[in-house]
mmCIF file of N, CA, C and O in Angstrom:
data_model
loop_
_atom_site.group_PDB
_atom_site.id
_atom_site.type_symbol
_atom_site.label_atom_id
_atom_site.label_comp_id
_atom_site.label_asym_id
_atom_site.label_seq_id
_atom_site.Cartn_x
_atom_site.Cartn_y
_atom_site.Cartn_z
ATOM 1 N N UNK A 1 -15.311 -16.809 21.757
ATOM 2 C CA UNK A 1 -14.712 -16.305 20.637
ATOM 3 C C UNK A 1 -13.849 -15.362 20.705
ATOM 4 O O UNK A 1 -13.736 -14.482 21.662
ATOM 5 N N UNK A 2 -12.745 -15.729 19.883
ATOM 6 C CA UNK A 2 -11.359 -14.866 20.197
ATOM 7 C C UNK A 2 -11.610 -13.245 19.625
ATOM 8 O O UNK A 2 -12.270 -13.161 18.409
ATOM 9 N N UNK A 3 -11.093 -12.392 20.392
ATOM 10 C CA UNK A 3 -11.059 -11.232 19.819
ATOM 11 C C UNK A 3 -9.857 -10.898 18.768
ATOM 12 O O UNK A 3 -8.892 -11.417 19.050
ATOM 13 N N UNK A 4 -10.122 -10.120 17.546
ATOM 14 C CA UNK A 4 -9.196 -9.935 16.788
ATOM 15 C C UNK A 4 -7.991 -9.008 17.438
ATOM 16 O O UNK A 4 -8.221 -8.348 18.120
ATOM 17 N N UNK A 5 -6.868 -9.454 17.002
ATOM 18 C CA UNK A 5 -5.563 -8.782 17.574
ATOM 19 C C UNK A 5 -5.497 -7.233 16.727
ATOM 20 O O UNK A 5 -5.293 -7.394 15.417
ATOM 21 N N UNK A 6 -5.574 -6.182 17.281
ATOM 22 C CA UNK A 6 -5.407 -5.063 16.518
ATOM 23 C C UNK A 6 -4.244 -4.246 17.254
ATOM 24 O O UNK A 6 -4.405 -3.817 18.331
ATOM 25 N N UNK A 7 -3.281 -3.917 16.546
ATOM 26 C CA UNK A 7 -2.024 -3.052 17.228
ATOM 27 C C UNK A 7 -2.236 -1.586 16.903
ATOM 28 O O UNK A 7 -2.742 -1.186 15.796
ATOM 29 N N UNK A 8 -1.854 -0.666 17.713
ATOM 30 C CA UNK A 8 -1.561 0.694 17.373
ATOM 31 C C UNK A 8 -0.435 1.055 16.440
ATOM 32 O O UNK A 8 0.498 0.939 16.830
ATOM 33 N N UNK A 9 -0.928 1.142 15.193
ATOM 34 C CA UNK A 9 0.200 1.317 14.189
ATOM 35 C C UNK A 9 0.568 2.791 13.917
ATOM 36 O O UNK A 9 1.482 3.029 13.064
ATOM 37 N N UNK A 10 -0.030 3.778 14.680
ATOM 38 C CA UNK A 10 0.491 5.234 14.706
ATOM 39 C C UNK A 10 1.749 5.459 14.380
ATOM 40 O O UNK A 10 2.340 6.050 13.629
ATOM 41 N N UNK A 11 2.710 4.852 15.343
ATOM 42 C CA UNK A 11 4.298 5.178 15.237
ATOM 43 C C UNK A 11 4.842 4.618 14.009
ATOM 44 O O UNK A 11 5.731 5.356 13.399
ATOM 45 N N UNK A 12 4.277 3.689 13.338
ATOM 46 C CA UNK A 12 4.990 3.408 12.064
ATOM 47 C C UNK A 12 4.670 4.235 10.899
ATOM 48 O O UNK A 12 5.262 4.249 9.937
ATOM 49 N N UNK A 13 3.642 4.946 11.122
ATOM 50 C CA UNK A 13 2.974 5.701 9.836
ATOM 51 C C UNK A 13 3.369 7.276 10.289
ATOM 52 O O UNK A 13 2.662 8.181 9.896
ATOM 53 N N UNK A 14 4.432 7.616 10.795
ATOM 54 C CA UNK A 14 4.845 8.759 11.176
ATOM 55 C C UNK A 14 5.522 9.309 9.714
ATOM 56 O O UNK A 14 6.718 8.954 9.298
ATOM 57 N N UNK A 15 5.179 10.431 9.262
ATOM 58 C CA UNK A 15 5.573 10.864 7.948
ATOM 59 C C UNK A 15 6.866 11.568 8.262
ATOM 60 O O UNK A 15 7.694 11.943 7.151
ATOM 61 N N UNK A 16 7.302 11.978 9.392
ATOM 62 C CA UNK A 16 8.567 12.531 9.555
ATOM 63 C C UNK A 16 9.685 11.541 9.875
ATOM 64 O O UNK A 16 10.841 11.968 9.764
ATOM 65 N N UNK A 17 9.277 10.284 9.706
ATOM 66 C CA UNK A 17 10.340 9.258 9.752
ATOM 67 C C UNK A 17 10.216 8.392 8.551
ATOM 68 O O UNK A 17 10.776 8.437 7.566
ATOM 69 N N UNK A 18 9.448 7.371 8.732
ATOM 70 C CA UNK A 18 9.431 6.102 7.699
ATOM 71 C C UNK A 18 8.413 6.478 6.606
ATOM 72 O O UNK A 18 8.558 5.986 5.416
ATOM 73 N N UNK A 19 7.262 6.790 6.985
ATOM 74 C CA UNK A 19 6.162 7.035 6.057
ATOM 75 C C UNK A 19 6.350 8.168 5.094
ATOM 76 O O UNK A 19 6.890 9.068 5.434
ATOM 77 N N UNK A 20 5.356 8.152 3.995
ATOM 78 C CA UNK A 20 5.114 9.374 3.219
ATOM 79 C C UNK A 20 3.662 9.467 2.981
ATOM 80 O O UNK A 20 2.982 8.729 3.535
ATOM 81 N N UNK A 21 3.314 10.537 2.219
ATOM 82 C CA UNK A 21 1.967 10.741 2.170
ATOM 83 C C UNK A 21 1.453 10.345 0.798
ATOM 84 O O UNK A 21 2.118 10.729 -0.150
ATOM 85 N N UNK A 22 0.263 9.656 0.790
ATOM 86 C CA UNK A 22 -0.496 9.238 -0.518
ATOM 87 C C UNK A 22 -1.832 10.075 -0.565
ATOM 88 O O UNK A 22 -2.373 10.125 0.476
ATOM 89 N N UNK A 23 -2.297 10.213 -1.650
ATOM 90 C CA UNK A 23 -3.775 10.649 -1.844
ATOM 91 C C UNK A 23 -4.499 9.493 -2.236
ATOM 92 O O UNK A 23 -4.067 8.839 -3.433
ATOM 93 N N UNK A 24 -5.575 9.260 -1.655
ATOM 94 C CA UNK A 24 -6.372 8.221 -1.996
ATOM 95 C C UNK A 24 -7.794 8.817 -1.786
ATOM 96 O O UNK A 24 -8.233 9.036 -0.820
ATOM 97 N N UNK A 25 -8.410 8.703 -2.937
ATOM 98 C CA UNK A 25 -9.732 9.448 -2.979
ATOM 99 C C UNK A 25 -9.967 10.917 -2.571
ATOM 100 O O UNK A 25 -10.724 11.278 -2.064
ATOM 101 N N UNK A 26 -8.704 11.520 -2.868
ATOM 102 C CA UNK A 26 -8.680 12.985 -2.296
ATOM 103 C C UNK A 26 -8.221 13.125 -0.915
ATOM 104 O O UNK A 26 -8.208 14.315 -0.499
ATOM 105 N N UNK A 27 -7.924 11.944 -0.180
ATOM 106 C CA UNK A 27 -7.703 12.061 1.154
ATOM 107 C C UNK A 27 -6.374 11.967 1.264
ATOM 108 O O UNK A 27 -5.660 10.794 0.915
ATOM 109 N N UNK A 28 -5.534 12.617 2.133
ATOM 110 C CA UNK A 28 -4.142 12.395 2.530
ATOM 111 C C UNK A 28 -3.987 11.390 3.580
ATOM 112 O O UNK A 28 -4.742 11.445 4.644
ATOM 113 N N UNK A 29 -3.203 10.256 3.079
ATOM 114 C CA UNK A 29 -3.009 9.323 4.056
ATOM 115 C C UNK A 29 -1.492 8.863 4.181
ATOM 116 O O UNK A 29 -0.934 8.691 3.159
ATOM 117 N N UNK A 30 -0.999 8.457 5.401
ATOM 118 C CA UNK A 30 0.323 8.096 5.657
ATOM 119 C C UNK A 30 0.458 6.759 5.400
ATOM 120 O O UNK A 30 -0.294 5.751 5.605
ATOM 121 N N UNK A 31 1.513 6.534 4.279
ATOM 122 C CA UNK A 31 1.677 5.023 4.004
ATOM 123 C C UNK A 31 3.355 4.947 3.901
ATOM 124 O O UNK A 31 4.028 5.663 4.018
ATOM 125 N N UNK A 32 3.601 3.512 4.190
ATOM 126 C CA UNK A 32 4.785 3.211 3.946
ATOM 127 C C UNK A 32 4.913 2.496 2.383
ATOM 128 O O UNK A 32 4.200 1.414 2.183
ATOM 129 N N UNK A 33 5.873 3.255 1.550
ATOM 130 C CA UNK A 33 5.786 2.864 0.166
ATOM 131 C C UNK A 33 6.971 1.824 -0.061
ATOM 132 O O UNK A 33 8.155 2.352 0.357
ATOM 133 N N UNK A 34 6.885 0.925 -0.926
ATOM 134 C CA UNK A 34 8.198 0.085 -1.212
ATOM 135 C C UNK A 34 7.837 -0.096 -2.770
ATOM 136 O O UNK A 34 6.604 -0.512 -3.235
ATOM 137 N N UNK A 35 8.860 -0.341 -3.434
ATOM 138 C CA UNK A 35 8.786 -0.994 -5.038
ATOM 139 C C UNK A 35 9.940 -2.050 -5.093
ATOM 140 O O UNK A 35 10.859 -1.597 -5.869
ATOM 141 N N UNK A 36 9.716 -3.003 -4.499
ATOM 142 C CA UNK A 36 10.798 -4.069 -4.638
ATOM 143 C C UNK A 36 10.757 -4.629 -6.073
ATOM 144 O O UNK A 36 9.978 -4.674 -6.785
ATOM 145 N N UNK A 37 11.983 -5.245 -6.424
ATOM 146 C CA UNK A 37 12.229 -5.988 -7.587
ATOM 147 C C UNK A 37 11.356 -7.311 -7.713
ATOM 148 O O UNK A 37 10.973 -7.919 -6.844
ATOM 149 N N UNK A 38 10.834 -7.254 -8.777
ATOM 150 C CA UNK A 38 9.881 -8.443 -9.277
ATOM 151 C C UNK A 38 10.318 -9.162 -10.347
ATOM 152 O O UNK A 38 10.954 -8.384 -11.410
ATOM 153 N N UNK A 39 10.308 -10.445 -10.620
ATOM 154 C CA UNK A 39 10.620 -11.240 -11.675
ATOM 155 C C UNK A 39 9.610 -12.067 -12.266
ATOM 156 O O UNK A 39 9.678 -13.090 -12.249
ATOM 157 N N UNK A 40 8.773 -11.255 -12.994
ATOM 158 C CA UNK A 40 7.388 -12.211 -13.452
ATOM 159 C C UNK A 40 8.045 -12.971 -14.652
ATOM 160 O O UNK A 40 8.970 -12.716 -15.266
ATOM 161 N N UNK A 41 7.259 -13.949 -15.148
ATOM 162 C CA UNK A 41 7.418 -14.833 -16.426
ATOM 163 C C UNK A 41 8.795 -15.583 -16.164
ATOM 164 O O UNK A 41 9.580 -15.377 -17.097
ATOM 165 N N UNK A 42 9.023 -15.981 -15.209
ATOM 166 C CA UNK A 42 10.442 -16.791 -15.097
ATOM 167 C C UNK A 42 11.541 -15.893 -15.274
ATOM 168 O O UNK A 42 12.563 -16.332 -15.763
ATOM 169 N N UNK A 43 11.620 -14.789 -14.798
ATOM 170 C CA UNK A 43 12.712 -13.789 -14.832
ATOM 171 C C UNK A 43 13.108 -13.381 -16.101
ATOM 172 O O UNK A 43 14.106 -12.962 -16.648
ATOM 173 N N UNK A 44 12.110 -13.371 -17.075
ATOM 174 C CA UNK A 44 12.369 -13.037 -18.517
ATOM 175 C C UNK A 44 12.092 -11.508 -18.536
ATOM 176 O O UNK A 44 12.317 -10.943 -19.557
ATOM 177 N N UNK A 45 11.744 -10.750 -17.407
ATOM 178 C CA UNK A 45 11.242 -9.361 -17.587
ATOM 179 C C UNK A 45 11.760 -8.834 -16.185
ATOM 180 O O UNK A 45 11.398 -9.239 -15.081
ATOM 181 N N UNK A 46 12.406 -7.736 -16.153
ATOM 182 C CA UNK A 46 12.851 -7.071 -14.953
ATOM 183 C C UNK A 46 11.787 -5.788 -14.748
ATOM 184 O O UNK A 46 11.499 -4.962 -15.459
ATOM 185 N N UNK A 47 11.285 -5.792 -13.552
ATOM 186 C CA UNK A 47 10.367 -4.964 -13.210
ATOM 187 C C UNK A 47 10.340 -4.738 -11.716
ATOM 188 O O UNK A 47 11.062 -5.307 -11.003
ATOM 189 N N UNK A 48 9.325 -3.670 -11.163
ATOM 190 C CA UNK A 48 9.058 -3.693 -9.781
ATOM 191 C C UNK A 48 7.627 -3.937 -9.288
ATOM 192 O O UNK A 48 6.753 -3.853 -10.209
ATOM 193 N N UNK A 49 7.557 -4.210 -8.193
ATOM 194 C CA UNK A 49 6.172 -4.613 -7.815
ATOM 195 C C UNK A 49 5.888 -3.523 -6.790
ATOM 196 O O UNK A 49 6.030 -3.797 -5.595
ATOM 197 N N UNK A 50 5.395 -2.422 -6.939
ATOM 198 C CA UNK A 50 5.014 -1.285 -6.083
ATOM 199 C C UNK A 50 3.950 -1.823 -4.922
ATOM 200 O O UNK A 50 2.973 -2.036 -5.379
ATOM 201 N N UNK A 51 4.187 -1.462 -3.844
ATOM 202 C CA UNK A 51 3.167 -1.766 -2.842
ATOM 203 C C UNK A 51 3.091 -0.626 -1.765
ATOM 204 O O UNK A 51 4.186 0.109 -1.441
ATOM 205 N N UNK A 52 2.147 -0.354 -1.105
ATOM 206 C CA UNK A 52 2.075 0.499 0.222
ATOM 207 C C UNK A 52 1.285 -0.372 1.188
ATOM 208 O O UNK A 52 0.356 -1.022 0.962
ATOM 209 N N UNK A 53 1.775 0.240 2.505
ATOM 210 C CA UNK A 53 0.855 -0.369 3.655
ATOM 211 C C UNK A 53 0.434 0.915 4.384
ATOM 212 O O UNK A 53 1.192 1.974 4.585
ATOM 213 N N UNK A 54 -0.862 0.733 4.628
ATOM 214 C CA UNK A 54 -1.672 1.853 5.343
ATOM 215 C C UNK A 54 -2.200 1.395 6.433
ATOM 216 O O UNK A 54 -2.715 0.274 6.718
ATOM 217 N N UNK A 55 -2.784 2.354 7.458
ATOM 218 C CA UNK A 55 -3.706 1.954 8.392
ATOM 219 C C UNK A 55 -5.047 1.523 7.867
ATOM 220 O O UNK A 55 -5.482 2.337 7.016
ATOM 221 N N UNK A 56 -5.528 0.496 8.191
ATOM 222 C CA UNK A 56 -6.628 -0.063 7.716
ATOM 223 C C UNK A 56 -7.829 0.927 7.954
ATOM 224 O O UNK A 56 -8.855 1.002 7.154
ATOM 225 N N UNK A 57 -8.047 1.709 8.857
ATOM 226 C CA UNK A 57 -9.087 2.519 9.468
ATOM 227 C C UNK A 57 -8.847 3.823 8.594
ATOM 228 O O UNK A 57 -9.673 4.769 8.937
ATOM 229 N N UNK A 58 -7.804 4.117 7.868
ATOM 230 C CA UNK A 58 -7.423 5.557 7.427
ATOM 231 C C UNK A 58 -8.479 6.140 6.337
ATOM 232 O O UNK A 58 -8.853 7.104 6.130
ATOM 233 N N UNK A 59 -8.873 5.116 5.446
ATOM 234 C CA UNK A 59 -9.782 5.367 4.276
ATOM 235 C C UNK A 59 -10.081 4.019 3.725
ATOM 236 O O UNK A 59 -9.434 2.934 3.638
ATOM 237 N N UNK A 60 -11.495 4.052 3.266
ATOM 238 C CA UNK A 60 -12.002 2.820 2.480
ATOM 239 C C UNK A 60 -11.381 2.729 0.969
ATOM 240 O O UNK A 60 -11.349 3.759 0.171
ATOM 241 N N UNK A 61 -10.567 1.610 0.748
ATOM 242 C CA UNK A 61 -9.997 1.503 -0.486
ATOM 243 C C UNK A 61 -10.228 0.104 -1.127
ATOM 244 O O UNK A 61 -10.413 -0.855 -0.118
ATOM 245 N N UNK A 62 -10.329 0.071 -2.344
ATOM 246 C CA UNK A 62 -10.649 -1.378 -3.034
ATOM 247 C C UNK A 62 -10.007 -1.515 -4.346
ATOM 248 O O UNK A 62 -9.419 -0.286 -4.851
ATOM 249 N N UNK A 63 -9.953 -2.471 -4.852
ATOM 250 C CA UNK A 63 -9.207 -2.912 -6.053
ATOM 251 C C UNK A 63 -9.828 -1.950 -7.197
ATOM 252 O O UNK A 63 -10.879 -1.677 -7.112
ATOM 253 N N UNK A 64 -9.027 -1.342 -8.064
ATOM 254 C CA UNK A 64 -9.201 -0.262 -9.013
ATOM 255 C C UNK A 64 -9.098 1.217 -8.684
ATOM 256 O O UNK A 64 -9.182 2.122 -9.527
ATOM 257 N N UNK A 65 -9.120 1.376 -7.231
ATOM 258 C CA UNK A 65 -8.983 2.811 -6.886
ATOM 259 C C UNK A 65 -7.507 3.328 -7.258
ATOM 260 O O UNK A 65 -6.609 2.513 -7.603
ATOM 261 N N UNK A 66 -7.575 4.632 -7.335
ATOM 262 C CA UNK A 66 -6.316 5.221 -7.664
ATOM 263 C C UNK A 66 -5.465 5.901 -6.594
ATOM 264 O O UNK A 66 -6.228 6.407 -5.569
ATOM 265 N N UNK A 67 -4.395 5.681 -6.400
ATOM 266 C CA UNK A 67 -3.495 6.006 -5.162
ATOM 267 C C UNK A 67 -2.379 7.094 -5.914
ATOM 268 O O UNK A 67 -1.787 6.415 -6.703
ATOM 269 N N UNK A 68 -2.187 8.292 -5.181
ATOM 270 C CA UNK A 68 -1.181 8.914 -5.756
ATOM 271 C C UNK A 68 -0.062 9.058 -4.874
ATOM 272 O O UNK A 68 -0.232 9.445 -3.675
ATOM 273 N N UNK A 69 1.236 8.681 -5.158
ATOM 274 C CA UNK A 69 2.429 8.816 -4.201
ATOM 275 C C UNK A 69 3.609 9.468 -5.049
ATOM 276 O O UNK A 69 3.784 8.974 -6.201
ATOM 277 N N UNK A 70 3.943 10.818 -4.473
ATOM 278 C CA UNK A 70 5.093 11.290 -5.199
ATOM 279 C C UNK A 70 4.691 11.853 -6.477
ATOM 280 O O UNK A 70 5.657 11.544 -7.462
ATOM 281 N N UNK A 71 3.393 12.163 -6.592
ATOM 282 C CA UNK A 71 2.899 12.606 -8.165
ATOM 283 C C UNK A 71 2.943 11.571 -8.963
ATOM 284 O O UNK A 71 2.863 11.861 -10.335
ATOM 285 N N UNK A 72 2.866 10.260 -8.699
ATOM 286 C CA UNK A 72 2.766 9.098 -9.666
ATOM 287 C C UNK A 72 1.371 8.471 -9.300
ATOM 288 O O UNK A 72 1.321 8.124 -8.014
ATOM 289 N N UNK A 73 0.657 8.353 -10.259
ATOM 290 C CA UNK A 73 -0.761 7.705 -9.940
ATOM 291 C C UNK A 73 -0.507 6.148 -10.201
ATOM 292 O O UNK A 73 0.077 5.778 -11.030
ATOM 293 N N UNK A 74 -1.078 5.339 -9.327
ATOM 294 C CA UNK A 74 -1.267 3.928 -9.251
ATOM 295 C C UNK A 74 -2.668 3.417 -9.276
ATOM 296 O O UNK A 74 -3.391 4.191 -8.657
ATOM 297 N N UNK A 75 -2.823 2.252 -9.733
ATOM 298 C CA UNK A 75 -4.147 1.540 -9.649
ATOM 299 C C UNK A 75 -3.878 0.434 -8.656
ATOM 300 O O UNK A 75 -2.793 -0.171 -8.649
ATOM 301 N N UNK A 76 -4.772 0.393 -7.768
ATOM 302 C CA UNK A 76 -4.952 -0.887 -6.759
ATOM 303 C C UNK A 76 -5.217 -2.150 -7.370
ATOM 304 O O UNK A 76 -6.316 -2.304 -8.076
ATOM 305 N N UNK A 77 -4.378 -3.091 -7.490
ATOM 306 C CA UNK A 77 -4.489 -4.446 -8.028
ATOM 307 C C UNK A 77 -4.862 -5.342 -7.062
ATOM 308 O O UNK A 77 -5.697 -6.350 -7.153
ATOM 309 N N UNK A 78 -4.423 -5.143 -5.765
ATOM 310 C CA UNK A 78 -4.822 -6.077 -4.542
ATOM 311 C C UNK A 78 -4.859 -5.214 -3.400
ATOM 312 O O UNK A 78 -4.058 -4.289 -3.108
ATOM 313 N N UNK A 79 -5.813 -5.496 -2.478
ATOM 314 C CA UNK A 79 -5.996 -5.017 -1.138
ATOM 315 C C UNK A 79 -6.121 -6.026 -0.166
ATOM 316 O O UNK A 79 -7.027 -6.945 -0.455
ATOM 317 N N UNK A 80 -5.061 -6.138 0.590
ATOM 318 C CA UNK A 80 -5.011 -7.206 1.460
ATOM 319 C C UNK A 80 -4.927 -6.678 2.895
ATOM 320 O O UNK A 80 -3.727 -6.442 3.707
ATOM 321 N N UNK A 81 -5.882 -6.624 3.916
ATOM 322 C CA UNK A 81 -5.822 -6.314 5.273
ATOM 323 C C UNK A 81 -5.073 -7.528 6.024
ATOM 324 O O UNK A 81 -5.380 -8.444 5.532
ATOM 325 N N UNK A 82 -4.392 -7.154 6.961
ATOM 326 C CA UNK A 82 -3.641 -8.098 7.625
ATOM 327 C C UNK A 82 -4.126 -8.616 8.835
ATOM 328 O O UNK A 82 -3.672 -9.564 9.574
ATOM 329 N N UNK A 83 -5.149 -8.013 9.262
ATOM 330 C CA UNK A 83 -5.960 -8.561 10.546
ATOM 331 C C UNK A 83 -5.207 -7.663 11.695
ATOM 332 O O UNK A 83 -5.643 -7.931 12.914
ATOM 333 N N UNK A 84 -4.162 -7.028 11.620
ATOM 334 C CA UNK A 84 -3.694 -6.301 12.678
ATOM 335 C C UNK A 84 -3.853 -4.787 12.817
ATOM 336 O O UNK A 84 -3.320 -4.149 13.712
ATOM 337 N N UNK A 85 -4.660 -4.358 11.819
ATOM 338 C CA UNK A 85 -4.779 -2.918 11.707
ATOM 339 C C UNK A 85 -4.170 -2.048 10.510
ATOM 340 O O UNK A 85 -4.021 -0.976 10.301
ATOM 341 N N UNK A 86 -3.472 -3.113 9.703
ATOM 342 C CA UNK A 86 -2.945 -2.444 8.563
ATOM 343 C C UNK A 86 -3.124 -3.243 7.132
ATOM 344 O O UNK A 86 -3.744 -4.291 7.287
ATOM 345 N N UNK A 87 -3.218 -2.453 6.150
ATOM 346 C CA UNK A 87 -3.664 -3.090 4.909
ATOM 347 C C UNK A 87 -2.569 -2.951 3.798
ATOM 348 O O UNK A 87 -1.948 -1.829 3.740
ATOM 349 N N UNK A 88 -2.004 -3.903 3.119
ATOM 350 C CA UNK A 88 -1.217 -3.860 2.099
ATOM 351 C C UNK A 88 -1.941 -3.634 0.731
ATOM 352 O O UNK A 88 -2.828 -4.588 0.310
ATOM 353 N N UNK A 89 -1.518 -2.542 -0.065
ATOM 354 C CA UNK A 89 -2.085 -2.500 -1.495
ATOM 355 C C UNK A 89 -0.875 -2.944 -2.308
ATOM 356 O O UNK A 89 0.283 -2.481 -2.288
ATOM 357 N N UNK A 90 -1.203 -3.766 -3.327
ATOM 358 C CA UNK A 90 -0.232 -3.829 -4.461
ATOM 359 C C UNK A 90 -0.711 -2.985 -5.668
ATOM 360 O O UNK A 90 -1.838 -3.064 -5.844
ATOM 361 N N UNK A 91 0.169 -2.122 -6.000
ATOM 362 C CA UNK A 91 -0.030 -1.076 -6.878
ATOM 363 C C UNK A 91 0.335 -1.367 -8.494
ATOM 364 O O UNK A 91 1.304 -2.270 -8.604
ATOM 365 N N UNK A 92 -0.249 -0.820 -9.420
ATOM 366 C CA UNK A 92 0.255 -0.869 -10.807
ATOM 367 C C UNK A 92 0.324 0.651 -11.471
ATOM 368 O O UNK A 92 -0.932 1.240 -11.120
ATOM 369 N N UNK A 93 1.360 1.046 -11.782
ATOM 370 C CA UNK A 93 1.570 2.643 -12.242
ATOM 371 C C UNK A 93 0.355 2.725 -13.419
ATOM 372 O O UNK A 93 0.276 1.729 -14.404
ATOM 373 N N UNK A 94 -0.368 3.797 -13.485
ATOM 374 C CA UNK A 94 -1.210 4.273 -14.605
ATOM 375 C C UNK A 94 -0.422 4.974 -15.635
ATOM 376 O O UNK A 94 0.550 5.618 -15.342
ATOM 377 N N UNK A 95 -0.945 5.253 -16.809
ATOM 378 C CA UNK A 95 -0.194 5.711 -17.861
ATOM 379 C C UNK A 95 -0.778 7.341 -17.719
ATOM 380 O O UNK A 95 -1.659 7.822 -17.113
#
């Protein structure tokens, strides 16, 4: 039985460099935040698809949880562990 590959992601989540701090369930977690352009509905709507990458072992998170980044609240739409020790969250801004 093969062992899962788990990388030490600590250098990537340094808030003095690439990462920022998010609040998830009241816990401060280093994340890499991105809001790339998205073109849903056949490019008839211009929008962004915010995501963040965080260490998988940082905090338990699931669909529907609230993540606060730069004083903006987002709801978790998708939670995708990548098998290497990082989890990508697809986010939706809340009102």
